[in-house]
Structure formats: C-alpha cells, structure tokens
Tab-separated table of C-alpha atoms in Angstrom:
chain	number	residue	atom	x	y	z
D	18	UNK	CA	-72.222	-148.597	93.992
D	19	UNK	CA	-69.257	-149.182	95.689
D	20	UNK	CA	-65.717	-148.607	94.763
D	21	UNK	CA	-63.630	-150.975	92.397
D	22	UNK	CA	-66.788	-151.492	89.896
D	23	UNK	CA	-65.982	-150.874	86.256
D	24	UNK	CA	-69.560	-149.060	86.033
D	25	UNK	CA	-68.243	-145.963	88.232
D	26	UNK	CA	-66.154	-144.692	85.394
D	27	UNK	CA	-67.838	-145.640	82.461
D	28	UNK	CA	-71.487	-147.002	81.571
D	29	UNK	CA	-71.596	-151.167	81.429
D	30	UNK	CA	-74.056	-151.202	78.660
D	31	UNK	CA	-71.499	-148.662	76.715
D	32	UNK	CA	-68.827	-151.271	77.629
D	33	UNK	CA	-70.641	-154.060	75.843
D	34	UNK	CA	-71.951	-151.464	73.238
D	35	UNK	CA	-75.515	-152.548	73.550
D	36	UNK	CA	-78.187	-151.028	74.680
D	37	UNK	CA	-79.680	-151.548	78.008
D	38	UNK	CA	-81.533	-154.717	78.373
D	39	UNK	CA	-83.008	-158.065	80.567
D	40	UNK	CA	-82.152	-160.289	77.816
D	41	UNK	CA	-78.976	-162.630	78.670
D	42	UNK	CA	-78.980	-163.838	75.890
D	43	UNK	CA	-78.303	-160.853	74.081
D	44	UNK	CA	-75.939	-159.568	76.859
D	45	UNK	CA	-74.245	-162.778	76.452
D	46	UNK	CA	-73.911	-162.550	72.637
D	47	UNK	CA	-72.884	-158.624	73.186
D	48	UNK	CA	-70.397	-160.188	75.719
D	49	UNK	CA	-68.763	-162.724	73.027
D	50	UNK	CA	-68.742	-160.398	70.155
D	51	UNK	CA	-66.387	-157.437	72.005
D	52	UNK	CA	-64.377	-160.558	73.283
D	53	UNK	CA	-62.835	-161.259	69.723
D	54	UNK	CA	-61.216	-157.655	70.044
D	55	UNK	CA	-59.654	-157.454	73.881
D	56	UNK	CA	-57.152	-160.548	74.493
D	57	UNK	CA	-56.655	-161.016	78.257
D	58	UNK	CA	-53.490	-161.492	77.943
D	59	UNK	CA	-52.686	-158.620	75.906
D	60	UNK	CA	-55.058	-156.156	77.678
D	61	UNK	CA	-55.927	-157.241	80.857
D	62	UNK	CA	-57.047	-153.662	82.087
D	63	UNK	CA	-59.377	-154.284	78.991
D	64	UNK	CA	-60.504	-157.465	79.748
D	65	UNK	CA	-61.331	-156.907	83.471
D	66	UNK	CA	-63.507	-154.351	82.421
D	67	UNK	CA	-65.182	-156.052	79.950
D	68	UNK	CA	-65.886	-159.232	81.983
D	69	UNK	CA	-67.164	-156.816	85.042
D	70	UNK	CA	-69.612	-155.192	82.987
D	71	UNK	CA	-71.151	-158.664	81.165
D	72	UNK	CA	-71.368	-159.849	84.953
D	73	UNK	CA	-72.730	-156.825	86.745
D	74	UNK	CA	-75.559	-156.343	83.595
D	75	UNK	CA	-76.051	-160.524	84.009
D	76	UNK	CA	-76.477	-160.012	87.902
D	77	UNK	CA	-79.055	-157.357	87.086
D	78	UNK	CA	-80.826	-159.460	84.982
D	79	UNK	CA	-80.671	-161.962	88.209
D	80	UNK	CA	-82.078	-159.205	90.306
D	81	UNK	CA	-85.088	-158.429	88.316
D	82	UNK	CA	-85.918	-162.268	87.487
D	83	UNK	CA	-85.391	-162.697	91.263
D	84	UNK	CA	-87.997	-160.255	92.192
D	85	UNK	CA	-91.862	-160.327	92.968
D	86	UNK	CA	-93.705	-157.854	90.704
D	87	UNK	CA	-94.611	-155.596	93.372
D	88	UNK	CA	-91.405	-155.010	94.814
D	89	UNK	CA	-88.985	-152.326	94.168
D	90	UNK	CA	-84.673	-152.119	94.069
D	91	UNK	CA	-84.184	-151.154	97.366
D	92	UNK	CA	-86.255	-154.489	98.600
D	93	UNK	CA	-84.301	-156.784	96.552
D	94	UNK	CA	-81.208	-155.953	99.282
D	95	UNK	CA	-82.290	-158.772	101.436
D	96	UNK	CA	-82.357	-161.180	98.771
D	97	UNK	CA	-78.041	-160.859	98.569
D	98	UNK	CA	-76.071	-163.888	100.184
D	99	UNK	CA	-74.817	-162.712	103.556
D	100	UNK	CA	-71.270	-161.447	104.186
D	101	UNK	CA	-68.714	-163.728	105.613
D	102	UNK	CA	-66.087	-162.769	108.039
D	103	UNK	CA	-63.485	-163.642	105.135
D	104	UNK	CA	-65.368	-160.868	102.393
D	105	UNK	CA	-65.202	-158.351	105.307
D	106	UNK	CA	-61.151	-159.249	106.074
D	107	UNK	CA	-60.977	-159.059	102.041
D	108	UNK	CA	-62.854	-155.500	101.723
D	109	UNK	CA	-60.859	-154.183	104.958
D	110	UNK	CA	-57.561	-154.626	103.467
D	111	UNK	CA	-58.454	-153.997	99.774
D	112	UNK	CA	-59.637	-150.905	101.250
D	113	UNK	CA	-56.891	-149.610	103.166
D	114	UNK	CA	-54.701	-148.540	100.221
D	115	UNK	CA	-51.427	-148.427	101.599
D	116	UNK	CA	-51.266	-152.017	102.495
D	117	UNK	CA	-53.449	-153.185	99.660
D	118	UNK	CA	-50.596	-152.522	97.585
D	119	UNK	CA	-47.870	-154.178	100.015
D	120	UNK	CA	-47.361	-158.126	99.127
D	121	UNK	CA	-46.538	-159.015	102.872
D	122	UNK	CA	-50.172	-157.870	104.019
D	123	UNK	CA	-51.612	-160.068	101.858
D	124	UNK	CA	-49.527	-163.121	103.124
D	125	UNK	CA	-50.394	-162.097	106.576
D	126	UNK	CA	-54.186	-162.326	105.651
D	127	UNK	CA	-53.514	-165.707	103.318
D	128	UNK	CA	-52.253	-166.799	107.228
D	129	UNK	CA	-55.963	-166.698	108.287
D	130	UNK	CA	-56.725	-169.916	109.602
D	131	UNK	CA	-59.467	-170.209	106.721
D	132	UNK	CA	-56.759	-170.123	104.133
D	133	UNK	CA	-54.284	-173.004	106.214
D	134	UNK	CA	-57.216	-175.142	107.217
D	135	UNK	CA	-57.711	-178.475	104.795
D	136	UNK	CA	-60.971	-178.205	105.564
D	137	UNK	CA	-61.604	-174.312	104.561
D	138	UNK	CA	-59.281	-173.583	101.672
D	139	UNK	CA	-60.934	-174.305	99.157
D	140	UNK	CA	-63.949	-172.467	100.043
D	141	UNK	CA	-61.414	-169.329	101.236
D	142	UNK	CA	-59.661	-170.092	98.184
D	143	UNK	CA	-62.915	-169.489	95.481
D	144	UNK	CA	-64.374	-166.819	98.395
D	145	UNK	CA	-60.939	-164.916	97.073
D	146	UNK	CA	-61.484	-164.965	93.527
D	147	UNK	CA	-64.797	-164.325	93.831
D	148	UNK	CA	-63.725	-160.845	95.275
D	149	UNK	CA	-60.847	-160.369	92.965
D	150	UNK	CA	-63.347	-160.046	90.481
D	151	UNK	CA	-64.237	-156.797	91.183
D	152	UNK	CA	-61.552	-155.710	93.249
D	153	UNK	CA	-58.024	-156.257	91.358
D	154	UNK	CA	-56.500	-152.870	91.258
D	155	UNK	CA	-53.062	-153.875	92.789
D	156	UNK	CA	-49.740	-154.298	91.368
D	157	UNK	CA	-48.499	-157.840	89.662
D	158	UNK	CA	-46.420	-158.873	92.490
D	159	UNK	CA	-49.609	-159.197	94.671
D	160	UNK	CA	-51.493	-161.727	91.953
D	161	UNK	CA	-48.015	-163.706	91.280
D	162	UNK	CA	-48.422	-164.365	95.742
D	163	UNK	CA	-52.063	-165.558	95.206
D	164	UNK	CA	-50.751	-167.740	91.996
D	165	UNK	CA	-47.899	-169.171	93.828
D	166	UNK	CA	-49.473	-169.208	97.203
D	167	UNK	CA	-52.308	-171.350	95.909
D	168	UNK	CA	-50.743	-173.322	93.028
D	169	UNK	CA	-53.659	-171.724	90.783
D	170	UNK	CA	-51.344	-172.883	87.727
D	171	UNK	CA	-52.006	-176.462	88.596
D	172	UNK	CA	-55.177	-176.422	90.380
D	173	UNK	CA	-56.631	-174.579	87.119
D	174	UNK	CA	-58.813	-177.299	85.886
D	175	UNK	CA	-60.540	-177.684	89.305
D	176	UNK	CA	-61.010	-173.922	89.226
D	177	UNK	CA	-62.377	-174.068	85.733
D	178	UNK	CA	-65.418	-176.277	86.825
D	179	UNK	CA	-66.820	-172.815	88.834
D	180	UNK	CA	-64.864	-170.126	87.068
D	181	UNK	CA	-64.601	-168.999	83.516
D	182	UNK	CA	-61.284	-169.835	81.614
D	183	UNK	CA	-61.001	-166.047	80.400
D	184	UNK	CA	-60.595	-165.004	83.924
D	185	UNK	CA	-58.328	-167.567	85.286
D	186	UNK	CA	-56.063	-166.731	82.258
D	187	UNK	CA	-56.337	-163.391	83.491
D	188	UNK	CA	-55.602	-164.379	86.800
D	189	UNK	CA	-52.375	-166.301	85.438
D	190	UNK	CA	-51.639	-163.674	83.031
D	191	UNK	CA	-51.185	-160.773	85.503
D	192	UNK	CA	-49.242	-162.473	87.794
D	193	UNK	CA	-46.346	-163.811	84.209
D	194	UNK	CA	-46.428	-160.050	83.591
D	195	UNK	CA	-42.939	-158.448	83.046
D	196	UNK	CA	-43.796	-154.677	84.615
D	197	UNK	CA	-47.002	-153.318	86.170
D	198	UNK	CA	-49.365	-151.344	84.087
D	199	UNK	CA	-49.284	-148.686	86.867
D	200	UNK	CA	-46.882	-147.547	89.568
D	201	UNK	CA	-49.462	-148.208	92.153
D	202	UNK	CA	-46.721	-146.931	95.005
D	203	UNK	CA	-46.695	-143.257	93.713
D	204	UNK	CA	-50.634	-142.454	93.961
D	205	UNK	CA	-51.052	-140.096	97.454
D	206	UNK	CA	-53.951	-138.164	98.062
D	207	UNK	CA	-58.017	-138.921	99.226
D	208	UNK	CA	-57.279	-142.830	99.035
D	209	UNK	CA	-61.365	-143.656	98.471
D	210	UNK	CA	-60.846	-142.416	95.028
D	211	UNK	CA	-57.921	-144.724	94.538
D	212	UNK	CA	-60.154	-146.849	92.220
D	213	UNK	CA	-61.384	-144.295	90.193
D	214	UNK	CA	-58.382	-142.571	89.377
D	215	UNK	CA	-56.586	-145.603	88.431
D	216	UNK	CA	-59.319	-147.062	86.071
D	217	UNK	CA	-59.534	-143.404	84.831
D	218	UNK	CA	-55.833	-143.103	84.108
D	219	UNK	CA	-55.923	-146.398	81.925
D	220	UNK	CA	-59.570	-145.376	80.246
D	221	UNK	CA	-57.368	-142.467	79.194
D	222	UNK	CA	-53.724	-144.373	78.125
D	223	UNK	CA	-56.466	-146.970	75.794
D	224	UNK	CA	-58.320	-143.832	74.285
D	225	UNK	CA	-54.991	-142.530	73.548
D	226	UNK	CA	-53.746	-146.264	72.034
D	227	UNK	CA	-57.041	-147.522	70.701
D	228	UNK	CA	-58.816	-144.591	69.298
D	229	UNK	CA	-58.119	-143.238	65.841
D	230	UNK	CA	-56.528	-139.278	66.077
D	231	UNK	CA	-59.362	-137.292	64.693
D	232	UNK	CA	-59.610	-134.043	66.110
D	233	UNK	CA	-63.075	-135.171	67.836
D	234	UNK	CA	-61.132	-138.131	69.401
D	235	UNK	CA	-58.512	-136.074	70.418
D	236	UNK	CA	-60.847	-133.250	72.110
D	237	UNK	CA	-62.990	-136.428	73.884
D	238	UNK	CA	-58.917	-137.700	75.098
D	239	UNK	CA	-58.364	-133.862	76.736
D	240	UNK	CA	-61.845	-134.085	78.517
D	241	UNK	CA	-60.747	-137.419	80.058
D	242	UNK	CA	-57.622	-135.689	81.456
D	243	UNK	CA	-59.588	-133.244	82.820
D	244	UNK	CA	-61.479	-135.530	84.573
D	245	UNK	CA	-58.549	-137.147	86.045
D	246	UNK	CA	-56.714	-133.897	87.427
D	247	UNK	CA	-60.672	-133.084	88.983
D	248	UNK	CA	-59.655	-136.055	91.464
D	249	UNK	CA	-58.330	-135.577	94.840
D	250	UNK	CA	-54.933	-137.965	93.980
D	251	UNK	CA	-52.034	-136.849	92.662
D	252	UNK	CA	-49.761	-139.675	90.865
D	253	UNK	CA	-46.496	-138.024	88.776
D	254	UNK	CA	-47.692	-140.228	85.698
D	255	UNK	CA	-50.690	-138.456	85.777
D	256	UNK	CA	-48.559	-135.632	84.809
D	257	UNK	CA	-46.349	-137.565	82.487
D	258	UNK	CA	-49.770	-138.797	80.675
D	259	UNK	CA	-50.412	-134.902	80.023
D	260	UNK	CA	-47.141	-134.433	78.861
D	261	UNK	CA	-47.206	-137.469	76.126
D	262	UNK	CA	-50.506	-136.618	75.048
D	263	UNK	CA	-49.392	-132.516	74.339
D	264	UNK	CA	-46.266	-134.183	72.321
D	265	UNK	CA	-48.820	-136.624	70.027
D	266	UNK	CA	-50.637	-133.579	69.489
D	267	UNK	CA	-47.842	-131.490	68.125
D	268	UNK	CA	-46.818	-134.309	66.450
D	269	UNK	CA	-50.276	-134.491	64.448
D	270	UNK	CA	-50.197	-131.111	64.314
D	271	UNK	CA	-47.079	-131.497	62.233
D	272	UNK	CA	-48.158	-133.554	60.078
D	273	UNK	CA	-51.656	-132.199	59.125
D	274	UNK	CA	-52.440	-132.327	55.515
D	275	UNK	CA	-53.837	-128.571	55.312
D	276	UNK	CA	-52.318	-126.830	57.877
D	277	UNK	CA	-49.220	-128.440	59.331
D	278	UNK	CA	-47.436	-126.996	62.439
D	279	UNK	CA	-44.555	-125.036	61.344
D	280	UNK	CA	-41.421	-127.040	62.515
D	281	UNK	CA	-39.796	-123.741	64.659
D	282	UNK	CA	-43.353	-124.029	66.734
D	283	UNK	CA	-43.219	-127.816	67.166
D	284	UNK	CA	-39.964	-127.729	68.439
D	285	UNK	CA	-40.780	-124.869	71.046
D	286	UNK	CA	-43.851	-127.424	72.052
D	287	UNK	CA	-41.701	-130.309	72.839
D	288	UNK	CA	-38.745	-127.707	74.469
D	289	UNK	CA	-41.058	-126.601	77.234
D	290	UNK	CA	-42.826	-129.984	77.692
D	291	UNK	CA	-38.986	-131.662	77.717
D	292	UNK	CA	-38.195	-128.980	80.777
D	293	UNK	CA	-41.765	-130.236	82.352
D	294	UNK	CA	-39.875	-133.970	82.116
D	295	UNK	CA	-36.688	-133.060	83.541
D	296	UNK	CA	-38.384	-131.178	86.634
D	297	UNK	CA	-40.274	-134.733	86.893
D	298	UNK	CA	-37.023	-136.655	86.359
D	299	UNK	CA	-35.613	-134.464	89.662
D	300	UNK	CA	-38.117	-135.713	92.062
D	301	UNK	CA	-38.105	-139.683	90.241
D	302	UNK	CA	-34.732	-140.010	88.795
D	303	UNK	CA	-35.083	-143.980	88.203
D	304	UNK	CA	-39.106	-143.707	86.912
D	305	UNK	CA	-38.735	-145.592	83.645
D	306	UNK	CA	-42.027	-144.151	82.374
D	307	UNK	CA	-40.674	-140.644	82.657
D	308	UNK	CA	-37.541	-141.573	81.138
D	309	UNK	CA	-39.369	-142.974	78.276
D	310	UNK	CA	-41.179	-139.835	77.489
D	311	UNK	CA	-37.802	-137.824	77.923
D	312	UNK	CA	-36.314	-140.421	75.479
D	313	UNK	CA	-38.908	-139.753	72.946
D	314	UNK	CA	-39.274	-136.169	73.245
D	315	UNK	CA	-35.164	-135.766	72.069
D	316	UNK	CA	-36.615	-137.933	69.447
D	317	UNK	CA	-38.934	-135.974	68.565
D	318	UNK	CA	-36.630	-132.875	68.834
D	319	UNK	CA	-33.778	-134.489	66.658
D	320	UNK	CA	-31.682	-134.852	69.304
D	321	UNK	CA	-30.970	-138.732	68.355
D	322	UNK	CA	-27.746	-139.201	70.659
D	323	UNK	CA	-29.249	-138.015	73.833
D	324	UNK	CA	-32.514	-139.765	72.850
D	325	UNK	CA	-30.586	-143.005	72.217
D	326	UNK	CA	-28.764	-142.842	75.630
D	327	UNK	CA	-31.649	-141.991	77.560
D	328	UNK	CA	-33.814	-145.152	76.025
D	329	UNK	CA	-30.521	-147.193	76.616
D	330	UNK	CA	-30.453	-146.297	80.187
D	331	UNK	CA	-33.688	-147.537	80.405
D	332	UNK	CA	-33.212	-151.106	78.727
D	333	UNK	CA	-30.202	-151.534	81.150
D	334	UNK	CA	-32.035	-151.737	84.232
D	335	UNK	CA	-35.460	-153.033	82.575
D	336	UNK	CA	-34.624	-154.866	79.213
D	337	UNK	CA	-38.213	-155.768	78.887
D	338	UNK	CA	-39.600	-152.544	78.385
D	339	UNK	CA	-40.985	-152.389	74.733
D	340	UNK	CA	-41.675	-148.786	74.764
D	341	UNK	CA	-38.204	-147.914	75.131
D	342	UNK	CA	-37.360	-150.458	72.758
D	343	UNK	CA	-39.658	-149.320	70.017
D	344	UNK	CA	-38.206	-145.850	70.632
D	345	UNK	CA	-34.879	-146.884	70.460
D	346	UNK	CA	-35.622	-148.557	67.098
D	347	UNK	CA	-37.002	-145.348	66.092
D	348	UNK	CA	-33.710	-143.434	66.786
D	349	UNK	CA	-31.801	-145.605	65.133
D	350	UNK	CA	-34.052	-145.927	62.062
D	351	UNK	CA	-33.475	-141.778	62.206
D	352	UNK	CA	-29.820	-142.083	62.894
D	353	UNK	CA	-29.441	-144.568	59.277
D	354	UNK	CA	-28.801	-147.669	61.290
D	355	UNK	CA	-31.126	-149.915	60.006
D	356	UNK	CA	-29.508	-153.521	60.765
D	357	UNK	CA	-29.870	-152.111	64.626
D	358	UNK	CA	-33.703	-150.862	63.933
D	359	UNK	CA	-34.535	-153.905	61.687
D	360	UNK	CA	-32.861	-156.558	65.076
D	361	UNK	CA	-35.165	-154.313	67.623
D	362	UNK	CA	-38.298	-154.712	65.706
D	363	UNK	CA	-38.071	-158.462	64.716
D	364	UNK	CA	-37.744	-158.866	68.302
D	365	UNK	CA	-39.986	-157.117	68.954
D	366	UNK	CA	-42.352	-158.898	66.639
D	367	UNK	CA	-41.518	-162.386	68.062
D	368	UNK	CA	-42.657	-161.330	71.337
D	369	UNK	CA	-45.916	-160.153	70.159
D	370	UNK	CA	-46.690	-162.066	67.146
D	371	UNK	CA	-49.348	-160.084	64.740
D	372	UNK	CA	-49.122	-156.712	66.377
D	373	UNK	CA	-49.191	-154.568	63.420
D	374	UNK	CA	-47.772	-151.560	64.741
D	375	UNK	CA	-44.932	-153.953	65.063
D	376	UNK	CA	-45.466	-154.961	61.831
D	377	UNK	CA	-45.809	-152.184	59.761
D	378	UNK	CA	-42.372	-150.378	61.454
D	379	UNK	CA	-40.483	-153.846	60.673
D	380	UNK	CA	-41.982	-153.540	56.807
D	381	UNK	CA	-40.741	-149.366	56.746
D	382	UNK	CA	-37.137	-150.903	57.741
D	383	UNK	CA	-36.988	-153.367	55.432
D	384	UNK	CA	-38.036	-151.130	52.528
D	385	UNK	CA	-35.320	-148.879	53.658
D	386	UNK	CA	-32.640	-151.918	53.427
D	387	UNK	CA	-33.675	-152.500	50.336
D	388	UNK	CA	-33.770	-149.452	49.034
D	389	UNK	CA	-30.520	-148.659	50.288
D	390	UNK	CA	-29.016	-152.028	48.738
D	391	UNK	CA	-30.459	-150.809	45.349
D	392	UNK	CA	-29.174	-147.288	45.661
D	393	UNK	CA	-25.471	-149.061	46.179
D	394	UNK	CA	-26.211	-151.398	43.408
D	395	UNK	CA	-26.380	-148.120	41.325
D	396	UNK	CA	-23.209	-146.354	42.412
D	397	UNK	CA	-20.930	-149.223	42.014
D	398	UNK	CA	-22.628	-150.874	39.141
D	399	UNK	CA	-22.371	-154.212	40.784
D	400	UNK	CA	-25.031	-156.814	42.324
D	401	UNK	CA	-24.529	-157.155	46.241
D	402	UNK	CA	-25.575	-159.812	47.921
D	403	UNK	CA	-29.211	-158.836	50.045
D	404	UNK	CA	-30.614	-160.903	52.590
D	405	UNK	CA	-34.456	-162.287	52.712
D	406	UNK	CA	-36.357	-160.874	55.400
C-alpha cells in the first residue's frame, strides 16, 4: 500500500466498525451511521479518515466485482486507469516532504500549463482532488492556495455533480481553519514515514480526546505512544504529547475513588514534567502548543499567576487558540474570578455551539455565581440583584 492511506495505521473495516465484507450496501450504511458522530468541520483529521476507509473498502468491492473468477489480486493491476503525467507531478511533490509543506511549490506546480490552459483545467482541476483524497497531510495554508487558486468556494456546485458534498466541505473547511492541527515544519527525520507518524500522532491526540479514561483506555493510549517514538521522525510535539498525557494521568490518579494520588506525589509528577517543558520551551520559545502545556501544568501545580500569564502570552499573539482559552478560564475559575471565567466560556460556547465540554464548564460557573450571590444574600441579609444566564 502506499503511503498517505488511512489503512497503514489502522484497519478500514475497524474504521467503519464492521466487519469485513463485498456488500456496498452494508459498507455504505456502516459509512452513514459513523458519519452522524465525526463532523468535517469539527474533525477533519476524523473525517478524512473515515471517508478514505468507506472508499478504499468500496474500491475493493470494485476490484473483486471487476474480476474474472479465475484470476487472482496481483492480475487485477492491469485493470487500474493509467497514470497521467499530472498524478506523477502530484505524487513527486507530495512526496518530497520539504516542499510538500511549502505553499510556493505548490503555486509553481498550479503554473503547469495543464492548470492555466482553458482547455485542461478542469480536468487538472478534478485530477487534483482526486489525489487530495488520499494525500492531504499538509498544513492549512496549502488547501486555502488550492481554494483561492481555483475559486472552489464558487465553483462548488459544479464540483458537487462528481464529488461528494462531505468532502468539498472538507476541502473548504481546512482551508477557513484558524491554526493547523499539526506543526508540519518541525517533523525531521526518515521523511517516507512522514505519513505515518503524522496520522499516528493525531490517532493518539483523538484516543486521548475521544476515549473514556479507564485504566484499559489509558494503557491502549501509552501503547500508541510507543508506537510513535518506534518511528524514525522526531517532531518536539511528539514529546509535548508524552508530556500532556503523563499530567492527565496524575491528574486521574488524583482523583481516583479508592486510591487517589497523594497530593505531595502529584505535585512532584507535574514538577519534573514542567522542567521537561521548559527545556522544550528553550529550543521553541514561541511554540504555542508547548506554552499551552506549560500554562496548564502551573495550573495544575497551583501556581495560578504564572499559569495565567503564560496562557495570556499565548492569546496575545494567537487569540484564537481555545486551548489556552479554556485554560485560562480554568485559572480564573481557581483564582475566584468568575465574571472573567463565566465571559471566556460563553465565548467559547458561541463559537462552538453544543460542545458540552463547553457546556458543562459554563453550567460549573454559573452554579458558582449563584452560589456565591446566595452566600452574600446571607451575610448582609439583603436580596441583590442576579443576572439570568
């Protein structure tokens, strides 16, 4: 299989959580069901690997219908539509990392004469997203070129007649996107394996999102991580991921029912992994991921001024980063202020309307308010005016 397929990392017929099967129909059904549950625009990463695996197991099902009884696999090669010129200028750059990753390459290629010809850009034009399919591990900036090079915004009915509306919203959706989901210029190292570490970093930043925090989930998380550091890349977010997951640990650990982390061991925990940070921070001072995990780690050690600096920092060069801003609602629902923490999460909610981590943070403030209103309705023996929120 070659690189870029979602199947490399993790089983397609897993992915659609069906068993293996020649029956579109139920592939397509599989398809729809674990669609309801992974919104492209929400979790594109997601998305791209759930729409790769209902193709690939649909193009198998082409493969076998396609075949004569008596002939194997291997023969069914031939039956492939040949390669263009265009799919090999496509694969040669995608495959040479360096300048995959570098916008003006792209434009360079987009000056091909089949991409400027009236009579070939069209063609070119689907021949692209046809390969972007299964090869679209490359930062935002590269998809907002394509959009804007190409008008794909207003040329998306047209496109819809060929292509499915999921993945031109996906298309569209990468290229709106405020920050990429991975700091593609970092990764250095045995660049055939650029694929498969990426798509193995995000399997292991869902598992860590998605997954519930049993102890089995949490074992499967560390096995993942091992899997990553096994590849021969090194990216200093792959570090930074080990870090974040150690601190969520401790922080489960702390609050086990039956045997709960003493708080003098926790706090050791997140001392040494804040000194792993800061040696990170010394080689990528301005990385706003590591600064986010240095931000929450004071948080996590109590140390609410230097956590609320550090997540300000952040917000000053990159206001959009809702990590940070969580966090810093955090801090200040620590620190008592809960007019700033209740202002950060009912942003934070109108940006991402029915998230209920959102949710359920905004509902914890608002108790608080209220609680606190009543509390000063009993020392002064008075009725205060309280907002409705």
């Amino acid at each position: 299989m070659k690189k870029g397929t979602r199947a490399g990392v993790m089983n397609i017929w897993t992915i659609l959580g069906i068993g293996q099967t020649d029956d579109k129909g139920a592939i397509k059904q599989a398809y729809r069901e674990r669609l309801k549950s992974v919104n492209p625009e929400e979790d594109a990463d997601g998305f791209m690997e759930l729409r790769n695996a209902y193709e690939e197991a649909i193009a198998s099902c082409d493969r076998q219908e396609a075949l004569p009884e008596d002939m194997d696999d291997e023969a069914s090669e031939g039956l492939q539509p040949p390669r263009t010129e265009l799919t090999d200028k496509l694969e040669q750059l995608y495959n040479d990392y360096p300048n995959r990753i570098r916008v003006d390459a792209w434009r360079e290629l987009f000056r091909e004469d089949a991409f400027v010809s009236l009579d070939t850009e069209a063609e070119a034009l689907e021949e692209l997203l046809v390969f972007l399919m299964d090869h679209y591990r490359m930062p935002d900036a590269v998809f907002r070129e394509i959009v804007d090079r190409f008008d794909i915004a207003l040329r998306k009915e047209d496109l819809l007649v060929k292509f499915p509306e999921d993945y031109i919203s996906y298309i569209l959706g990468v290229a709106a996107r405020k920050q990429d989901s991975f700091a593609y210029e970092y990764l250095t190292g045995d660049y055939t394996y650029a694929d498969d570490y990426i798509e193995q970093y995000m399997k292991i930043e869902r598992m860590d999102k998605q997954d519930e925090p049993t102890p089995e989930n949490r074992a499967a998380l560390h096995k993942e991580l091992e899997r990553l550091k096994r590849l021969p890349l090194t990216h200093p977010h792959g570090d930074v991921l080990e870090i974040y997951v150690q601190m969520k640990d401790t922080r489960f650990q702390e609050k086990d029912a039956e045997q709960p982390l003493p708080r003098a061991e926790a706090e050791a925990v997140y001392e040494a992994l804040l000194s792993r940070i800061n040696a990170n921070l010394e080689r990528y001072p301005k990385d706003e991921m590591t600064q986010f995990i240095k931000s929450e780690m004071l948080y996590r050690l109590e140390r609410y001024e230097e956590a609320k600096q550090t997540a300000e920092e952040i917000l000053a060069e990159n206001p959009d980063y809702e990590d940070a801003q969580y966090c810093l609602g955090d801090i200040y629902y620590a620190m008592g202020d809960l007019e700033k923490a209740k202002d950060i999460f009912e942003e934070l909610m109108h940006n991402n309307y029915g998230d209920m981590a959102y949710l359920t943070r905004l509902q914890q403030v608002n108790e608080a308010i209220i609680d606190k209103w009543k509390q000063d309705v009993d020392k002064h023996g008075s009725m205060l005016v309280v907002p409705l929120y």
